[in-house]
GROMACS .gro file of C-alpha atoms in nm:
model
  324
    1UNK     CA    1  -0.893  -9.598  -8.706
    2UNK     CA    2  -1.054  -9.908  -8.581
    3UNK     CA    3  -1.369 -10.002  -8.761
    4UNK     CA    4  -1.687 -10.072  -8.562
    5UNK     CA    5  -1.821 -10.461  -8.625
    6UNK     CA    6  -2.156 -10.545  -8.755
    7UNK     CA    7  -2.398 -10.748  -8.553
    8UNK     CA    8  -2.484 -11.094  -8.709
    9UNK     CA    9  -2.878 -10.978  -8.713
   10UNK     CA   10  -2.794 -10.678  -8.924
   11UNK     CA   11  -2.611 -10.900  -9.131
   12UNK     CA   12  -2.910 -11.171  -9.142
   13UNK     CA   13  -3.129 -10.852  -9.230
   14UNK     CA   14  -2.921 -10.741  -9.521
   15UNK     CA   15  -2.921 -11.091  -9.655
   16UNK     CA   16  -3.294 -11.132  -9.624
   17UNK     CA   17  -3.322 -10.794  -9.811
   18UNK     CA   18  -3.113 -10.933 -10.097
   19UNK     CA   19  -3.334 -11.249 -10.131
   20UNK     CA   20  -3.659 -11.020 -10.129
   21UNK     CA   21  -3.498 -10.799 -10.357
   22UNK     CA   22  -3.395 -11.079 -10.603
   23UNK     CA   23  -3.745 -11.218 -10.626
   24UNK     CA   24  -3.932 -10.886 -10.621
   25UNK     CA   25  -4.205 -10.808 -10.923
   26UNK     CA   26  -3.996 -10.490 -10.944
   27UNK     CA   27  -3.641 -10.538 -10.803
   28UNK     CA   28  -3.526 -10.151 -10.875
   29UNK     CA   29  -3.834 -10.009 -10.724
   30UNK     CA   30  -3.780 -10.233 -10.412
   31UNK     CA   31  -3.405 -10.132 -10.415
   32UNK     CA   32  -3.513  -9.759 -10.424
   33UNK     CA   33  -3.784  -9.785 -10.160
   34UNK     CA   34  -3.770 -10.044  -9.897
   35UNK     CA   35  -3.393 -10.118  -9.916
   36UNK     CA   36  -3.300  -9.737  -9.915
   37UNK     CA   37  -3.520  -9.675  -9.621
   38UNK     CA   38  -3.382  -9.951  -9.453
   39UNK     CA   39  -3.034  -9.813  -9.529
   40UNK     CA   40  -3.133  -9.456  -9.385
   41UNK     CA   41  -3.265  -9.574  -9.058
   42UNK     CA   42  -2.898  -9.673  -8.907
   43UNK     CA   43  -2.542  -9.649  -9.050
   44UNK     CA   44  -2.457 -10.016  -8.962
   45UNK     CA   45  -2.759 -10.092  -9.184
   46UNK     CA   46  -2.610  -9.890  -9.504
   47UNK     CA   47  -2.269 -10.069  -9.407
   48UNK     CA   48  -2.411 -10.438  -9.416
   49UNK     CA   49  -2.614 -10.365  -9.709
   50UNK     CA   50  -2.289 -10.225  -9.918
   51UNK     CA   51  -2.115 -10.536  -9.820
   52UNK     CA   52  -2.326 -10.798  -9.881
   53UNK     CA   53  -2.455 -10.601 -10.229
   54UNK     CA   54  -2.088 -10.597 -10.324
   55UNK     CA   55  -2.007 -10.967 -10.241
   56UNK     CA   56  -2.344 -11.102 -10.420
   57UNK     CA   57  -2.214 -10.927 -10.722
   58UNK     CA   58  -1.876 -11.104 -10.711
   59UNK     CA   59  -2.027 -11.451 -10.603
   60UNK     CA   60  -2.098 -11.618 -10.912
   61UNK     CA   61  -2.228 -11.951 -10.742
   62UNK     CA   62  -2.509 -11.747 -10.577
   63UNK     CA   63  -2.648 -11.686 -10.911
   64UNK     CA   64  -2.918 -11.925 -11.050
   65UNK     CA   65  -2.993 -12.061 -10.697
   66UNK     CA   66  -3.366 -12.118 -10.616
   67UNK     CA   67  -3.412 -11.788 -10.441
   68UNK     CA   68  -3.806 -11.838 -10.417
   69UNK     CA   69  -3.785 -12.188 -10.259
   70UNK     CA   70  -3.525 -12.050  -9.990
   71UNK     CA   71  -3.777 -11.770  -9.941
   72UNK     CA   72  -4.079 -11.960  -9.905
   73UNK     CA   73  -3.904 -12.188  -9.644
   74UNK     CA   74  -3.886 -11.893  -9.412
   75UNK     CA   75  -4.247 -11.922  -9.315
   76UNK     CA   76  -4.198 -12.258  -9.185
   77UNK     CA   77  -4.246 -12.280  -8.803
   78UNK     CA   78  -4.027 -12.353  -8.553
   79UNK     CA   79  -3.713 -12.287  -8.737
   80UNK     CA   80  -3.438 -12.040  -8.635
   81UNK     CA   81  -3.291 -11.744  -8.849
   82UNK     CA   82  -3.002 -11.982  -8.815
   83UNK     CA   83  -3.167 -12.270  -8.955
   84UNK     CA   84  -3.341 -12.059  -9.220
   85UNK     CA   85  -3.029 -11.937  -9.362
   86UNK     CA   86  -2.886 -12.255  -9.421
   87UNK     CA   87  -2.869 -12.359  -9.805
   88UNK     CA   88  -2.836 -12.221 -10.126
   89UNK     CA   89  -2.695 -11.872 -10.215
   90UNK     CA   90  -2.796 -11.767  -9.872
   91UNK     CA   91  -2.573 -11.971  -9.688
   92UNK     CA   92  -2.274 -11.891  -9.909
   93UNK     CA   93  -2.337 -11.499  -9.879
   94UNK     CA   94  -2.365 -11.513  -9.498
   95UNK     CA   95  -2.028 -11.712  -9.483
   96UNK     CA   96  -1.899 -11.457  -9.710
   97UNK     CA   97  -1.970 -11.185  -9.464
   98UNK     CA   98  -1.962 -11.333  -9.166
   99UNK     CA   99  -1.623 -11.197  -9.067
  100UNK     CA  100  -1.806 -10.866  -9.004
  101UNK     CA  101  -2.012 -11.045  -8.741
  102UNK     CA  102  -1.764 -11.046  -8.456
  103UNK     CA  103  -1.858 -10.935  -8.106
  104UNK     CA  104  -1.687 -10.687  -7.894
  105UNK     CA  105  -1.540 -10.987  -7.697
  106UNK     CA  106  -1.486 -11.282  -7.939
  107UNK     CA  107  -1.513 -11.532  -7.668
  108UNK     CA  108  -1.881 -11.445  -7.628
  109UNK     CA  109  -1.964 -11.653  -7.917
  110UNK     CA  110  -1.777 -11.972  -7.880
  111UNK     CA  111  -1.835 -11.996  -7.515
  112UNK     CA  112  -2.193 -11.989  -7.534
  113UNK     CA  113  -2.364 -12.282  -7.345
  114UNK     CA  114  -2.686 -12.181  -7.515
  115UNK     CA  115  -2.839 -11.970  -7.791
  116UNK     CA  116  -3.192 -11.909  -7.943
  117UNK     CA  117  -3.272 -11.749  -8.294
  118UNK     CA  118  -3.566 -11.597  -8.409
  119UNK     CA  119  -3.909 -11.769  -8.312
  120UNK     CA  120  -3.763 -12.016  -8.072
  121UNK     CA  121  -3.743 -12.019  -7.702
  122UNK     CA  122  -3.511 -12.284  -7.525
  123UNK     CA  123  -3.525 -12.422  -7.149
  124UNK     CA  124  -3.246 -12.526  -6.925
  125UNK     CA  125  -3.137 -12.597  -6.570
  126UNK     CA  126  -2.820 -12.486  -6.428
  127UNK     CA  127  -2.553 -12.671  -6.248
  128UNK     CA  128  -2.732 -12.571  -5.915
  129UNK     CA  129  -3.098 -12.650  -6.012
  130UNK     CA  130  -3.203 -12.300  -6.125
  131UNK     CA  131  -3.440 -12.332  -6.393
  132UNK     CA  132  -3.405 -12.103  -6.682
  133UNK     CA  133  -3.620 -12.028  -7.024
  134UNK     CA  134  -3.458 -11.821  -7.272
  135UNK     CA  135  -3.643 -11.599  -7.521
  136UNK     CA  136  -3.579 -11.551  -7.878
  137UNK     CA  137  -3.228 -11.434  -8.005
  138UNK     CA  138  -3.053 -11.512  -7.666
  139UNK     CA  139  -2.703 -11.607  -7.604
  140UNK     CA  140  -2.587 -11.718  -7.228
  141UNK     CA  141  -2.284 -11.886  -7.067
  142UNK     CA  142  -2.255 -12.027  -6.741
  143UNK     CA  143  -1.936 -12.121  -6.530
  144UNK     CA  144  -1.844 -12.207  -6.159
  145UNK     CA  145  -1.612 -11.940  -6.025
  146UNK     CA  146  -1.483 -11.951  -5.645
  147UNK     CA  147  -1.787 -12.151  -5.574
  148UNK     CA  148  -2.040 -11.936  -5.715
  149UNK     CA  149  -2.250 -12.021  -6.023
  150UNK     CA  150  -2.236 -11.754  -6.273
  151UNK     CA  151  -2.484 -11.694  -6.575
  152UNK     CA  152  -2.359 -11.462  -6.839
  153UNK     CA  153  -2.644 -11.307  -7.042
  154UNK     CA  154  -2.481 -11.198  -7.359
  155UNK     CA  155  -2.747 -11.104  -7.525
  156UNK     CA  156  -3.155 -11.132  -7.527
  157UNK     CA  157  -3.381 -11.225  -7.224
  158UNK     CA  158  -3.352 -11.495  -6.991
  159UNK     CA  159  -3.685 -11.574  -6.719
  160UNK     CA  160  -3.518 -11.757  -6.420
  161UNK     CA  161  -3.667 -11.973  -6.145
  162UNK     CA  162  -3.401 -12.015  -5.854
  163UNK     CA  163  -3.375 -12.264  -5.568
  164UNK     CA  164  -3.148 -12.320  -5.302
  165UNK     CA  165  -2.978 -12.657  -5.411
  166UNK     CA  166  -2.670 -12.801  -5.223
  167UNK     CA  167  -2.341 -12.891  -5.405
  168UNK     CA  168  -2.169 -13.215  -5.375
  169UNK     CA  169  -2.001 -13.083  -5.061
  170UNK     CA  170  -2.354 -12.976  -4.910
  171UNK     CA  171  -2.282 -12.611  -4.943
  172UNK     CA  172  -2.517 -12.405  -5.134
  173UNK     CA  173  -2.407 -12.255  -5.469
  174UNK     CA  174  -2.522 -11.933  -5.498
  175UNK     CA  175  -2.614 -11.786  -5.861
  176UNK     CA  176  -2.492 -11.446  -6.005
  177UNK     CA  177  -2.667 -11.364  -6.347
  178UNK     CA  178  -2.403 -11.101  -6.503
  179UNK     CA  179  -2.489 -10.851  -6.785
  180UNK     CA  180  -2.291 -10.565  -6.898
  181UNK     CA  181  -2.464 -10.325  -6.659
  182UNK     CA  182  -2.513 -10.526  -6.351
  183UNK     CA  183  -2.460 -10.840  -6.124
  184UNK     CA  184  -2.812 -10.981  -6.023
  185UNK     CA  185  -2.831 -11.199  -5.716
  186UNK     CA  186  -3.178 -11.414  -5.679
  187UNK     CA  187  -3.322 -11.467  -5.326
  188UNK     CA  188  -3.527 -11.774  -5.399
  189UNK     CA  189  -3.716 -11.602  -5.670
  190UNK     CA  190  -3.887 -11.584  -6.021
  191UNK     CA  191  -3.721 -11.304  -6.241
  192UNK     CA  192  -3.648 -11.183  -6.561
  193UNK     CA  193  -3.335 -11.021  -6.704
  194UNK     CA  194  -3.324 -10.869  -7.052
  195UNK     CA  195  -2.994 -10.736  -7.193
  196UNK     CA  196  -3.050 -10.466  -7.447
  197UNK     CA  197  -2.819 -10.208  -7.608
  198UNK     CA  198  -2.684 -10.010  -7.343
  199UNK     CA  199  -2.882 -10.115  -7.080
  200UNK     CA  200  -3.001 -10.387  -6.844
  201UNK     CA  201  -3.388 -10.473  -6.734
  202UNK     CA  202  -3.444 -10.677  -6.434
  203UNK     CA  203  -3.781 -10.751  -6.318
  204UNK     CA  204  -3.917 -10.954  -6.009
  205UNK     CA  205  -4.216 -11.170  -6.071
  206UNK     CA  206  -4.180 -11.354  -5.716
  207UNK     CA  207  -3.964 -11.313  -5.419
  208UNK     CA  208  -3.644 -11.085  -5.430
  209UNK     CA  209  -3.321 -10.995  -5.593
  210UNK     CA  210  -3.020 -10.842  -5.514
  211UNK     CA  211  -2.886 -10.590  -5.795
  212UNK     CA  212  -2.543 -10.453  -5.784
  213UNK     CA  213  -2.469 -10.179  -6.056
  214UNK     CA  214  -2.354  -9.844  -6.084
  215UNK     CA  215  -2.347  -9.642  -5.825
  216UNK     CA  216  -2.479  -9.877  -5.576
  217UNK     CA  217  -2.660 -10.210  -5.503
  218UNK     CA  218  -3.010 -10.229  -5.390
  219UNK     CA  219  -3.284 -10.495  -5.355
  220UNK     CA  220  -3.606 -10.565  -5.554
  221UNK     CA  221  -3.910 -10.718  -5.422
  222UNK     CA  222  -4.192 -10.874  -5.625
  223UNK     CA  223  -4.368 -10.639  -5.850
  224UNK     CA  224  -4.066 -10.430  -5.898
  225UNK     CA  225  -3.831 -10.353  -6.184
  226UNK     CA  226  -3.539 -10.152  -6.266
  227UNK     CA  227  -3.346 -10.010  -6.564
  228UNK     CA  228  -2.985 -10.011  -6.547
  229UNK     CA  229  -2.737  -9.801  -6.749
  230UNK     CA  230  -2.358  -9.694  -6.716
  231UNK     CA  231  -2.442  -9.423  -6.529
  232UNK     CA  232  -2.713  -9.522  -6.305
  233UNK     CA  233  -3.059  -9.665  -6.273
  234UNK     CA  234  -3.436  -9.594  -6.264
  235UNK     CA  235  -3.684  -9.817  -6.087
  236UNK     CA  236  -4.039  -9.887  -6.267
  237UNK     CA  237  -4.332 -10.124  -6.173
  238UNK     CA  238  -4.350 -10.463  -6.349
  239UNK     CA  239  -4.574 -10.483  -6.637
  240UNK     CA  240  -4.866 -10.678  -6.619
  241UNK     CA  241  -4.816 -10.972  -6.871
  242UNK     CA  242  -4.459 -10.885  -6.974
  243UNK     CA  243  -4.350 -11.262  -6.893
  244UNK     CA  244  -4.641 -11.386  -7.113
  245UNK     CA  245  -4.370 -11.483  -7.406
  246UNK     CA  246  -4.310 -11.784  -7.182
  247UNK     CA  247  -4.653 -11.903  -7.266
  248UNK     CA  248  -4.622 -11.794  -7.645
  249UNK     CA  249  -4.812 -11.498  -7.619
  250UNK     CA  250  -4.773 -11.098  -7.628
  251UNK     CA  251  -5.016 -10.911  -7.396
  252UNK     CA  252  -5.027 -10.539  -7.478
  253UNK     CA  253  -5.214 -10.293  -7.273
  254UNK     CA  254  -5.197  -9.955  -7.510
  255UNK     CA  255  -4.870 -10.046  -7.617
  256UNK     CA  256  -4.761  -9.813  -7.918
  257UNK     CA  257  -4.755 -10.020  -8.231
  258UNK     CA  258  -4.397  -9.956  -8.299
  259UNK     CA  259  -4.292 -10.118  -7.946
  260UNK     CA  260  -4.537 -10.426  -8.027
  261UNK     CA  261  -4.388 -10.477  -8.369
  262UNK     CA  262  -4.024 -10.463  -8.235
  263UNK     CA  263  -4.143 -10.725  -7.983
  264UNK     CA  264  -4.303 -10.935  -8.267
  265UNK     CA  265  -4.003 -10.915  -8.496
  266UNK     CA  266  -3.826 -11.148  -8.224
  267UNK     CA  267  -4.059 -11.418  -8.313
  268UNK     CA  268  -4.057 -11.369  -8.733
  269UNK     CA  269  -3.798 -11.505  -8.947
  270UNK     CA  270  -3.825 -11.243  -9.167
  271UNK     CA  271  -3.859 -10.863  -9.080
  272UNK     CA  272  -4.182 -10.665  -9.006
  273UNK     CA  273  -4.124 -10.308  -9.046
  274UNK     CA  274  -4.360  -9.991  -8.917
  275UNK     CA  275  -4.400  -9.686  -9.071
  276UNK     CA  276  -4.321  -9.381  -8.844
  277UNK     CA  277  -4.666  -9.241  -8.936
  278UNK     CA  278  -4.878  -9.567  -8.759
  279UNK     CA  279  -4.591  -9.615  -8.462
  280UNK     CA  280  -4.788  -9.420  -8.197
  281UNK     CA  281  -5.092  -9.632  -8.244
  282UNK     CA  282  -5.199  -9.825  -7.933
  283UNK     CA  283  -5.252 -10.187  -7.931
  284UNK     CA  284  -5.440 -10.383  -7.679
  285UNK     CA  285  -5.531 -10.762  -7.670
  286UNK     CA  286  -5.342 -11.082  -7.620
  287UNK     CA  287  -5.165 -11.227  -7.937
  288UNK     CA  288  -5.014 -11.554  -8.032
  289UNK     CA  289  -4.666 -11.569  -8.110
  290UNK     CA  290  -4.669 -11.852  -8.344
  291UNK     CA  291  -4.966 -11.716  -8.560
  292UNK     CA  292  -4.820 -11.423  -8.728
  293UNK     CA  293  -5.122 -11.422  -8.999
  294UNK     CA  294  -5.391 -11.393  -8.733
  295UNK     CA  295  -5.197 -11.134  -8.532
  296UNK     CA  296  -5.147 -10.891  -8.846
  297UNK     CA  297  -5.519 -10.958  -8.959
  298UNK     CA  298  -5.622 -10.856  -8.591
  299UNK     CA  299  -5.400 -10.542  -8.615
  300UNK     CA  300  -5.556 -10.475  -8.969
  301UNK     CA  301  -5.906 -10.510  -8.839
  302UNK     CA  302  -5.871 -10.288  -8.535
  303UNK     CA  303  -5.643 -10.016  -8.664
  304UNK     CA  304  -5.625  -9.806  -8.950
  305UNK     CA  305  -5.345  -9.981  -9.118
  306UNK     CA  306  -5.237 -10.150  -9.436
  307UNK     CA  307  -5.065 -10.470  -9.436
  308UNK     CA  308  -4.838 -10.488  -9.711
  309UNK     CA  309  -4.608 -10.828  -9.783
  310UNK     CA  310  -4.328 -10.780 -10.020
  311UNK     CA  311  -4.191 -11.130 -10.116
  312UNK     CA  312  -4.255 -11.389  -9.865
  313UNK     CA  313  -4.010 -11.245  -9.580
  314UNK     CA  314  -4.077 -10.869  -9.558
  315UNK     CA  315  -4.384 -10.726  -9.431
  316UNK     CA  316  -4.453 -10.357  -9.392
  317UNK     CA  317  -4.728 -10.183  -9.173
  318UNK     CA  318  -4.837  -9.814  -9.289
  319UNK     CA  319  -5.105  -9.592  -9.268
  320UNK     CA  320  -5.421  -9.698  -9.442
  321UNK     CA  321  -5.537  -9.477  -9.749
  322UNK     CA  322  -5.830  -9.277  -9.694
  323UNK     CA  323  -6.128  -9.377  -9.893
  324UNK     CA  324  -6.245  -9.175 -10.162
   0.00000   0.00000   0.00000
C-alpha cells in the first residue's frame, strides 16, 4: 500500500511546533494542548508531528541549539519560510524529514522557474511579455510547446497582465495558464488564477479569458470568476479587493474570521490559529500584510477576541472571556 506523501508546508508547521515546544515555559502543557489540537485537525498533521518528534529524539546534534535565537529570527521582515528554516537544528530537522515532502509529480519542484515562500511576492516577465505577479507560497514553471507559451501554476496564486507580443518570426505567441483543473487562455487581459486543493479559481479583472475544463470550455468577462473542480464548475462574481494583495493589503467586507486568518497565514512566517468559536466572526476593513501586530491589535479592538502569543512564532485567536 502506497503511503500518501506530506506537503512541505505541513512539515514546516510541524518543525515550527517543535521550536515553540522547546522554548515554551511549560512544554508538556504546550504539547498536550496546542500540538494535540493541531494534530487532531488533520491526519497529515498527526503523521508529520510523529515523524518530526521521532527524528528530533534521535538527532543528537539538535540538542543545545540556540532555539530562542532561531525562533526570534522568524519575526524578521521580508524572509520566506525557506529562509527562516535555514540554520541550526531546524535546518537539520527539515533535511531529515525532507523525504516526506515529495509532490505527486516529482518534477514539479525541480522544474519550477519561480517559487515564493511565506510573506513574499515575486514579479516576472514571461517570454512573450506577459507580466506575472506571484502571491506568497506560489510555484510556477514556463515552457514553449508547439509555438505556445505555457505557464504551469503548480501551487498558489498568480496575477497576470497579458499582451500580444510577437515572436522572433513575427507571429504572436499565445499564452496558456495550466492548472490541475483547467487551461486558461487570456485575450488581452488582467486576471488571477489560484490553485487550491482540488480546485482552481479564475477571476477576470480586465478583458476576457477562455477557460477550458470539464465538461466544456467557456469565456469569462471582466468582473466574472469561476471555480473549477474535477466534476464541473460554478460561476461567481469577482470580489472587490480580492487582488489587493498586489499592493500589500487584505480588503475584507464581512469576511469570516476563519477565512481572514487563513489568508493572513500566507504572509506570516509562523502560524496563526483561529479557534472554532470565533471563526464565524465577521471582519471588515483594509489591513496591511506587512504589519501583523497592527492587524492583530485592530482585530482585538473590534472583535471579542483574545490574542495569545505562544513563543515567538505561534499566535492563537480565541473567544474573549466574559468580564466578572
